[in-house]
CSV table of C-alpha atoms in Angstrom, one decimal:
chain,number,residue,atom,x,y,z
T,1,MET,CA,48.5,60.3,-51.5
T,2,THR,CA,48.2,60.9,-55.2
T,3,GLY,CA,45.5,58.5,-56.3
T,4,GLN,CA,47.9,55.5,-56.8
T,5,THR,CA,46.7,52.2,-55.4
T,6,PHE,CA,49.9,50.7,-54.3
T,7,SER,CA,48.4,47.3,-53.5
T,8,LYS,CA,47.6,46.8,-57.2
T,9,LEU,CA,49.9,45.6,-59.9
T,10,GLN,CA,49.1,48.2,-62.6
T,11,PRO,CA,50.9,51.2,-61.0
T,12,ALA,CA,53.9,49.1,-60.3
T,13,LEU,CA,54.3,47.8,-63.9
T,14,PRO,CA,56.4,50.7,-65.2
T,15,PHE,CA,59.1,49.7,-62.7
T,16,TRP,CA,59.2,46.3,-64.3
T,17,LEU,CA,60.5,47.7,-67.6
T,18,SER,CA,64.0,46.4,-66.7
T,19,LEU,CA,62.7,42.9,-67.7
T,20,GLY,CA,62.7,44.1,-71.3
T,21,MET,CA,66.4,43.7,-71.3
T,22,ILE,CA,66.3,40.0,-70.9
T,23,PRO,CA,64.8,39.0,-74.2
T,24,LEU,CA,67.0,41.5,-76.0
T,25,ALA,CA,70.1,39.7,-74.5
T,26,VAL,CA,68.7,36.4,-75.7
T,27,LEU,CA,67.9,37.7,-79.2
T,28,GLY,CA,71.5,39.2,-79.4
T,29,ALA,CA,73.0,35.8,-78.5
T,30,VAL,CA,70.8,33.8,-80.9
T,31,LEU,CA,70.7,36.1,-83.9
T,32,GLY,CA,74.1,37.8,-83.6
T,33,GLY,CA,74.9,40.7,-85.9
T,34,TYR,CA,73.6,44.1,-85.1
T,35,TRP,CA,71.1,42.6,-82.6
T,36,VAL,CA,73.9,42.6,-80.0
T,37,VAL,CA,73.8,46.4,-79.8
T,38,LEU,CA,70.2,46.4,-78.6
T,39,LEU,CA,71.0,46.3,-74.9
T,40,PRO,CA,72.9,49.6,-74.7
T,41,LEU,CA,70.4,51.2,-77.0
T,42,TYR,CA,67.6,50.1,-74.8
T,43,GLY,CA,69.2,51.1,-71.5
T,44,TRP,CA,70.7,54.4,-72.6
T,45,PHE,CA,69.0,55.9,-75.7
T,46,LEU,CA,65.4,54.6,-75.4
T,47,PHE,CA,65.0,55.8,-71.9
T,48,SER,CA,66.6,59.1,-72.8
T,49,ILE,CA,64.0,59.5,-75.5
T,50,LEU,CA,61.2,58.4,-73.2
T,51,ASP,CA,62.3,61.0,-70.7
T,52,ALA,CA,61.9,63.7,-73.3
T,53,LEU,CA,58.5,62.4,-74.2
T,54,THR,CA,57.1,61.6,-70.7
T,55,GLY,CA,58.6,64.6,-68.9
T,56,LEU,CA,58.9,64.9,-65.1
T,57,ASN,CA,57.0,63.2,-62.3
T,58,LEU,CA,56.6,65.8,-59.6
T,59,THR,CA,54.0,63.9,-57.5
T,60,ASN,CA,54.9,62.4,-54.2
T,61,PRO,CA,53.4,59.2,-52.7
T,62,ASP,CA,52.4,59.0,-49.0
T,63,PRO,CA,55.6,58.1,-47.2
T,64,GLU,CA,53.6,56.3,-44.5
T,65,THR,CA,52.2,53.7,-46.9
T,66,PRO,CA,52.5,50.4,-45.1
T,67,GLU,CA,55.0,47.9,-46.5
T,68,SER,CA,52.2,45.3,-46.9
T,69,GLU,CA,50.9,47.4,-49.8
T,70,LEU,CA,54.2,47.5,-51.7
T,71,PHE,CA,54.3,43.8,-52.8
T,72,TRP,CA,54.4,44.4,-56.5
T,73,TYR,CA,57.1,47.0,-56.2
T,74,LYS,CA,59.3,44.8,-54.0
T,75,LEU,CA,58.8,41.7,-56.1
T,76,ILE,CA,60.8,43.0,-59.1
T,77,THR,CA,63.9,43.4,-56.8
T,78,LEU,CA,63.4,40.0,-55.2
T,79,ILE,CA,63.2,38.1,-58.5
T,80,TRP,CA,66.1,39.8,-60.1
T,81,LEU,CA,68.9,37.7,-58.5
T,82,PRO,CA,67.8,34.3,-60.1
T,83,ILE,CA,67.0,36.1,-63.4
T,84,GLN,CA,70.5,37.7,-63.6
T,85,PHE,CA,72.2,34.5,-62.5
T,86,CYS,CA,70.5,32.5,-65.2
T,87,LEU,CA,71.2,35.2,-67.8
T,88,VAL,CA,74.9,35.7,-67.1
T,89,PHE,CA,75.9,32.1,-66.7
T,90,GLY,CA,73.4,30.8,-69.3
T,91,LEU,CA,74.8,33.2,-71.9
T,92,ILE,CA,78.4,32.2,-71.0
T,93,TYR,CA,77.5,28.6,-71.6
T,94,TYR,CA,75.6,29.3,-74.9
T,95,VAL,CA,78.2,31.7,-76.3
T,96,THR,CA,81.2,29.5,-75.6
T,97,HIS,CA,79.4,26.4,-77.1
T,98,THR,CA,78.2,27.9,-80.4
T,99,THR,CA,80.0,28.8,-83.6
T,100,HIS,CA,77.8,31.4,-85.2
T,101,LEU,CA,79.0,34.4,-83.2
T,102,GLY,CA,82.3,36.2,-84.0
T,103,LEU,CA,84.6,37.6,-81.4
T,104,TRP,CA,83.2,41.2,-81.8
T,105,GLU,CA,79.7,39.9,-81.4
T,106,LYS,CA,80.5,38.1,-78.2
T,107,LEU,CA,82.3,41.2,-76.8
T,108,VAL,CA,79.5,43.6,-77.7
T,109,LEU,CA,76.9,41.1,-76.3
T,110,PHE,CA,78.6,40.9,-73.0
T,111,PHE,CA,79.2,44.6,-72.9
T,112,GLY,CA,75.4,44.7,-73.0
T,113,VAL,CA,75.1,42.1,-70.3
T,114,GLY,CA,77.3,44.4,-68.2
T,115,VAL,CA,74.8,47.2,-68.8
T,116,ILE,CA,72.2,44.9,-67.4
T,117,SER,CA,74.2,43.8,-64.3
T,118,GLY,CA,75.3,47.4,-63.7
T,119,THR,CA,72.3,49.5,-64.5
T,120,VAL,CA,69.8,47.1,-63.1
T,121,GLY,CA,71.6,44.5,-61.0
T,122,ILE,CA,73.8,46.8,-58.9
T,123,ASN,CA,70.9,49.3,-58.6
T,124,TYR,CA,68.6,46.6,-57.2
T,125,SER,CA,71.3,45.4,-54.9
T,126,HIS,CA,71.5,49.0,-53.6
T,127,GLU,CA,67.8,48.9,-52.8
T,128,LEU,CA,68.1,45.5,-51.1
T,129,MET,CA,71.2,46.3,-49.0
T,130,HIS,CA,69.4,49.2,-47.3
T,131,GLN,CA,66.6,46.9,-46.0
T,132,LYS,CA,66.6,45.3,-42.5
T,133,ASN,CA,65.5,41.9,-43.9
T,134,ARG,CA,68.6,39.6,-43.8
T,135,ILE,CA,67.4,37.7,-46.9
T,136,GLU,CA,67.3,40.9,-48.9
T,137,ARG,CA,70.7,41.8,-47.8
T,138,TRP,CA,72.0,38.4,-48.8
T,139,MET,CA,70.4,38.9,-52.2
T,140,ALA,CA,72.3,42.2,-52.5
T,141,ASP,CA,75.5,40.3,-51.8
T,142,GLY,CA,74.7,37.8,-54.5
T,143,LEU,CA,74.1,40.5,-57.1
T,144,LEU,CA,77.3,42.3,-56.2
T,145,ALA,CA,79.3,39.1,-56.3
T,146,MET,CA,78.3,38.6,-60.0
T,147,VAL,CA,80.1,41.9,-60.8
T,148,LEU,CA,83.0,41.4,-58.4
T,149,TYR,CA,82.2,44.5,-56.4
T,150,SER,CA,80.9,43.0,-53.1
T,151,HIS,CA,82.7,45.6,-51.0
T,152,PHE,CA,80.3,48.2,-52.4
T,153,ARG,CA,77.9,47.2,-49.7
T,154,SER,CA,80.3,48.0,-46.8
T,155,GLU,CA,81.6,51.2,-48.5
T,156,HIS,CA,78.1,52.4,-49.2
T,157,LEU,CA,76.5,51.7,-45.9
T,158,LEU,CA,79.4,52.4,-43.6
T,159,VAL,CA,81.2,55.2,-45.4
T,160,HIS,CA,79.2,56.9,-48.1
T,161,HIS,CA,76.0,57.5,-46.3
T,162,ILE,CA,77.8,58.7,-43.2
T,163,TYR,CA,80.4,60.9,-44.7
T,164,VAL,CA,78.8,62.0,-48.0
T,165,GLY,CA,79.9,65.6,-48.9
T,166,THR,CA,83.0,65.4,-46.8
T,167,PRO,CA,86.7,64.6,-47.6
T,168,ARG,CA,86.2,61.2,-46.1
T,169,ASP,CA,83.8,60.1,-48.7
T,170,PRO,CA,85.7,58.9,-51.8
T,171,VAL,CA,82.5,58.8,-53.9
T,172,THR,CA,81.7,62.5,-53.6
T,173,ALA,CA,83.0,63.8,-56.9
T,174,ARG,CA,85.0,67.0,-56.4
T,175,TYR,CA,84.2,70.2,-58.3
T,176,ASN,CA,86.1,70.2,-61.7
T,177,GLU,CA,87.2,66.6,-61.2
T,178,GLY,CA,86.6,64.8,-64.5
T,179,PHE,CA,85.2,61.3,-64.5
T,180,HIS,CA,88.5,59.8,-65.9
T,181,LYS,CA,90.3,61.0,-62.8
T,182,PHE,CA,87.5,60.2,-60.5
T,183,TYR,CA,87.2,56.6,-61.7
T,184,PRO,CA,90.6,55.2,-60.9
T,185,ARG,CA,90.6,57.2,-57.6
T,186,VAL,CA,87.4,55.6,-56.4
T,187,LEU,CA,88.3,52.1,-57.5
T,188,VAL,CA,91.2,52.1,-55.1
T,189,SER,CA,89.9,54.4,-52.3
T,190,CYS,CA,86.5,52.7,-52.0
T,191,LEU,CA,88.1,49.3,-51.5
T,192,LYS,CA,90.4,50.7,-48.8
T,193,SER,CA,87.6,52.7,-47.1
T,194,ALA,CA,85.3,49.6,-47.0
T,195,TRP,CA,88.0,47.5,-45.5
T,196,SER,CA,88.9,50.2,-42.9
T,197,ALA,CA,85.2,50.6,-41.9
T,198,GLU,CA,84.8,46.9,-41.3
T,199,LYS,CA,88.1,46.7,-39.5
T,200,SER,CA,87.0,49.5,-37.2
T,201,LEU,CA,83.7,47.8,-36.4
T,202,LEU,CA,85.5,44.6,-35.5
T,203,ALA,CA,88.1,46.5,-33.4
T,204,ARG,CA,85.2,48.0,-31.3
T,205,ARG,CA,84.4,44.4,-30.4
T,206,LYS,CA,88.1,43.7,-29.8
T,207,LEU,CA,88.2,41.3,-32.7
T,208,SER,CA,90.9,41.0,-35.4
T,209,ALA,CA,90.2,42.4,-38.9
T,210,PHE,CA,90.6,38.8,-40.1
T,211,ASN,CA,87.9,37.4,-37.8
T,212,LEU,CA,85.3,35.4,-39.7
T,213,ARG,CA,82.7,38.0,-38.8
T,214,ASN,CA,84.3,40.3,-41.3
T,215,PRO,CA,82.0,40.2,-44.4
T,216,PHE,CA,85.0,40.4,-46.7
T,217,TRP,CA,85.3,36.6,-46.1
T,218,ARG,CA,81.8,36.2,-47.5
T,219,TYR,CA,82.5,38.7,-50.3
T,220,GLY,CA,85.6,36.7,-51.3
T,221,ALA,CA,83.8,33.4,-51.2
T,222,LEU,CA,80.9,34.5,-53.3
T,223,GLN,CA,83.1,36.2,-55.9
T,224,LEU,CA,85.4,33.3,-56.1
T,225,SER,CA,82.4,31.0,-56.7
T,226,CYS,CA,81.3,33.1,-59.6
T,227,LEU,CA,84.7,33.1,-61.2
T,228,VAL,CA,85.1,29.3,-60.8
T,229,LEU,CA,81.6,28.8,-62.2
T,230,ALA,CA,82.3,31.0,-65.2
T,231,PHE,CA,85.5,29.0,-65.9
T,232,LEU,CA,83.8,25.6,-65.4
T,233,ILE,CA,81.0,26.6,-67.8
T,234,GLY,CA,83.1,28.3,-70.5
T,235,GLY,CA,86.8,27.9,-69.8
T,236,PHE,CA,89.1,30.8,-70.2
T,237,ALA,CA,86.7,32.4,-72.8
T,238,GLY,CA,83.8,32.2,-70.4
T,239,LEU,CA,86.0,33.6,-67.6
T,240,GLY,CA,87.0,36.5,-69.9
T,241,LEU,CA,83.4,37.2,-70.8
T,242,PHE,CA,82.4,37.2,-67.1
T,243,LEU,CA,85.2,39.7,-66.3
T,244,LEU,CA,84.1,41.9,-69.2
T,245,GLN,CA,80.5,42.2,-68.0
T,246,ALA,CA,81.7,42.8,-64.4
T,247,GLY,CA,84.0,45.6,-65.6
T,248,VAL,CA,81.2,47.3,-67.5
T,249,ALA,CA,78.8,47.0,-64.6
T,250,ILE,CA,81.4,48.6,-62.2
T,251,TRP,CA,82.0,51.4,-64.7
T,252,GLN,CA,78.2,52.0,-64.9
T,253,LEU,CA,77.9,52.2,-61.1
T,254,GLU,CA,80.8,54.6,-60.7
T,255,LEU,CA,79.4,56.8,-63.5
T,256,VAL,CA,76.2,57.1,-61.5
T,257,ASN,CA,78.1,57.7,-58.3
T,258,TYR,CA,80.0,60.5,-60.1
T,259,ILE,CA,77.0,62.5,-61.1
T,260,GLU,CA,74.9,62.0,-57.9
T,261,HIS,CA,77.0,64.4,-55.7
T,262,TYR,CA,79.2,66.2,-58.2
T,263,GLY,CA,80.6,69.4,-56.5
T,264,LEU,CA,78.2,69.2,-53.6
T,265,THR,CA,79.7,69.4,-50.1
T,266,ARG,CA,78.5,69.8,-46.5
T,267,ALA,CA,79.5,72.9,-44.7
T,268,HIS,CA,82.5,72.4,-42.3
T,269,LEU,CA,81.5,73.8,-38.9
T,270,GLY,CA,85.0,73.6,-37.5
T,271,ASN,CA,87.1,71.0,-35.6
T,272,GLY,CA,86.0,68.2,-37.9
T,273,LYS,CA,82.3,68.8,-37.4
T,274,TYR,CA,80.0,68.9,-40.5
T,275,GLU,CA,76.4,69.8,-40.9
T,276,HIS,CA,73.9,67.0,-41.1
T,277,VAL,CA,73.0,65.5,-44.5
T,278,LYS,CA,70.1,67.4,-46.1
T,279,PRO,CA,68.2,67.0,-49.4
T,280,HIS,CA,70.3,69.7,-51.1
T,281,HIS,CA,73.5,67.5,-50.7
T,282,SER,CA,72.4,65.3,-53.6
T,283,TRP,CA,71.4,66.0,-57.2
T,284,ASN,CA,67.7,65.3,-57.7
T,285,ALA,CA,66.2,64.2,-61.0
T,286,ALA,CA,62.4,63.8,-61.5
T,287,HIS,CA,62.5,62.4,-65.0
T,288,LYS,CA,59.8,59.9,-65.2
T,289,ALA,CA,61.0,57.1,-67.6
T,290,SER,CA,64.6,56.8,-66.3
T,291,ASN,CA,63.2,56.6,-62.8
T,292,TRP,CA,61.1,53.7,-63.9
T,293,LEU,CA,64.2,51.9,-65.1
T,294,LEU,CA,66.3,52.9,-62.1
T,295,ILE,CA,63.5,52.3,-59.5
T,296,ASN,CA,63.5,56.0,-58.4
T,297,LEU,CA,67.3,56.1,-57.8
T,298,GLN,CA,67.2,59.6,-59.2
T,299,ARG,CA,65.1,60.7,-56.3
T,300,HIS,CA,68.5,60.6,-54.6
T,301,SER,CA,68.0,63.6,-52.4
T,302,ASP,CA,65.3,61.8,-50.4
T,303,HIS,CA,67.3,58.5,-50.4
T,304,HIS,CA,70.1,60.2,-48.5
T,305,TYR,CA,67.6,61.9,-46.3
T,306,LYS,CA,65.7,58.6,-45.5
T,307,PRO,CA,68.1,55.8,-46.6
T,308,SER,CA,65.8,52.9,-45.6
T,309,ARG,CA,62.7,54.2,-47.4
T,310,ARG,CA,61.5,51.8,-50.1
T,311,PHE,CA,61.9,53.0,-53.6
T,312,PRO,CA,58.2,53.5,-54.4
T,313,LEU,CA,57.9,55.9,-51.5
T,314,LEU,CA,60.9,58.1,-52.2
T,315,GLN,CA,59.9,61.8,-52.5
T,316,THR,CA,61.0,64.3,-55.1
T,317,TYR,CA,62.0,67.9,-54.3
T,318,THR,CA,61.5,71.3,-55.9
T,319,GLU,CA,64.3,73.5,-57.1
T,320,ASP,CA,64.0,75.5,-53.9
T,321,GLU,CA,64.6,72.3,-51.8
T,322,ALA,CA,67.3,70.4,-53.7
T,323,PRO,CA,69.5,70.9,-56.8
T,324,GLN,CA,68.1,69.5,-60.0
T,325,LEU,CA,69.9,67.6,-62.8
T,326,PRO,CA,68.9,69.0,-66.3
T,327,TYR,CA,68.5,65.5,-67.7
T,328,GLY,CA,68.0,61.9,-66.4
T,329,TYR,CA,70.9,59.6,-65.5
T,330,PRO,CA,71.2,58.0,-69.0
T,331,VAL,CA,72.0,61.4,-70.6
T,332,MET,CA,74.1,62.7,-67.7
T,333,THR,CA,76.3,59.6,-67.5
T,334,MET,CA,77.0,59.8,-71.2
T,335,ALA,CA,77.9,63.5,-70.8
T,336,ALA,CA,80.2,62.5,-67.9
T,337,MET,CA,82.3,60.5,-70.3
T,338,VAL,CA,83.2,63.9,-72.0
T,339,PRO,CA,84.5,66.0,-69.1
T,340,PRO,CA,84.5,69.4,-70.9
T,341,LEU,CA,80.9,68.9,-71.9
T,342,PHE,CA,79.9,67.8,-68.4
T,343,ARG,CA,81.7,70.7,-66.8
T,344,ARG,CA,80.0,73.1,-69.2
T,345,VAL,CA,76.6,71.7,-68.1
T,346,MET,CA,77.2,71.2,-64.4
T,347,ASN,CA,79.7,73.8,-63.2
T,348,PRO,CA,77.3,76.8,-63.5
T,349,ARG,CA,74.8,74.8,-61.6
T,350,VAL,CA,77.3,74.0,-58.8
T,351,LYS,CA,78.1,77.7,-58.6
T,352,ALA,CA,74.4,78.6,-58.4
T,353,TRP,CA,74.0,76.0,-55.7
T,354,ARG,CA,76.8,77.5,-53.6
T,355,LYS,CA,75.2,81.0,-53.8
T,356,GLN,CA,71.8,79.6,-52.9
T,357,TYR,CA,72.7,77.5,-49.9
T,358,TYR,CA,76.1,78.9,-48.7
T,359,PRO,CA,76.4,82.6,-49.5
T,360,GLU,CA,78.5,83.0,-46.3
T,361,ILE,CA,81.3,80.7,-47.7
T,362,THR,CA,83.7,82.8,-49.8
T,363,ASP,CA,86.7,80.4,-50.2
T,364,TRP,CA,85.7,77.1,-51.7
T,365,THR,CA,89.2,75.9,-52.3
T,366,PRO,CA,89.4,73.5,-49.3
T,367,TYR,CA,86.0,72.1,-50.4
T,368,LYS,CA,87.0,71.7,-54.0
T,369,ASN,CA,90.4,70.1,-53.1
T,370,ALA,CA,88.9,68.0,-50.2
T,371,THR,CA,91.4,69.5,-47.8
T,372,ASN,CA,89.0,70.4,-45.0
T,373,GLN,CA,89.6,68.6,-41.7
T,374,MET,CA,88.5,65.0,-41.8
T,375,PRO,CA,85.1,64.4,-40.0
T,376,ARG,CA,85.3,63.1,-36.5
């Protein structure tokens, strides 16, 4: 243990900084003008600056800390669903019933709302979906429905965590694959792989893919409810603004997915067998401030090693144990939007990773092209 008292509120407060986005969204809606750009500035640039000022957090909490002592950490994820619901649909009503905002102000404002529902909402849903508590998993479904990406739960739990670093995982970005090629690929392949995974589960029970136990029915009902509500509140304009924030949120998610495993693959042992997932199959980032905003998502190496571990207990790793990103996610996702820049930063690191962990592999072509045999 590192001296933190998990049962107290104070050490958990930095992870509540996401709440700072809520008043910024309200200010943007009420004041208009350049106030509407505050949300992206807060989520991307402020935390990038704070990362530079606060440095790295290389300490590790006791992973055996009982869950009863994590109340103040868990609470921020539990209250986010009603907060985001009120924010998204409340702003849709306000914006479509006021006259002081121009079209560009409305669009920029809801771009910022998408930054909230993507950077925070989807991230919190990710934490919730990994828990055994059914209520928390339902809350994850609610958050994902508000960005029309409900199938992410099935794809993430049934595909990504099982097949990460293999050709079967759509989300493992291939070496030299730019984000602008990665993005349309995963939009299609993740939906297909999520459906196939749920279909296979039902087939084992000798049930049809269209059986009501398929969570896609729930996903569809929740998403349709959100679309109908947006239309009832704000008409076609409200529906358009809802779709805008959902699109931005999905883009934010897939930017993060892109950088988390870029170029990292598990060794193919032959006949469709792959080595077990280890910490060095994910990029780790120990940057303090952005880990506050993202509730330790950047301790991604440990998340894949222990997927059900609560976010305050995730461990960080040294350079000898896992590859390290040079900057936190805010900077790295912005770099990913400029593929030549991203490759310049990351490709030498991927090559160094290969030499460190797999000196015996001389031909990386099937790994780079994802043409190795599919895992069994």
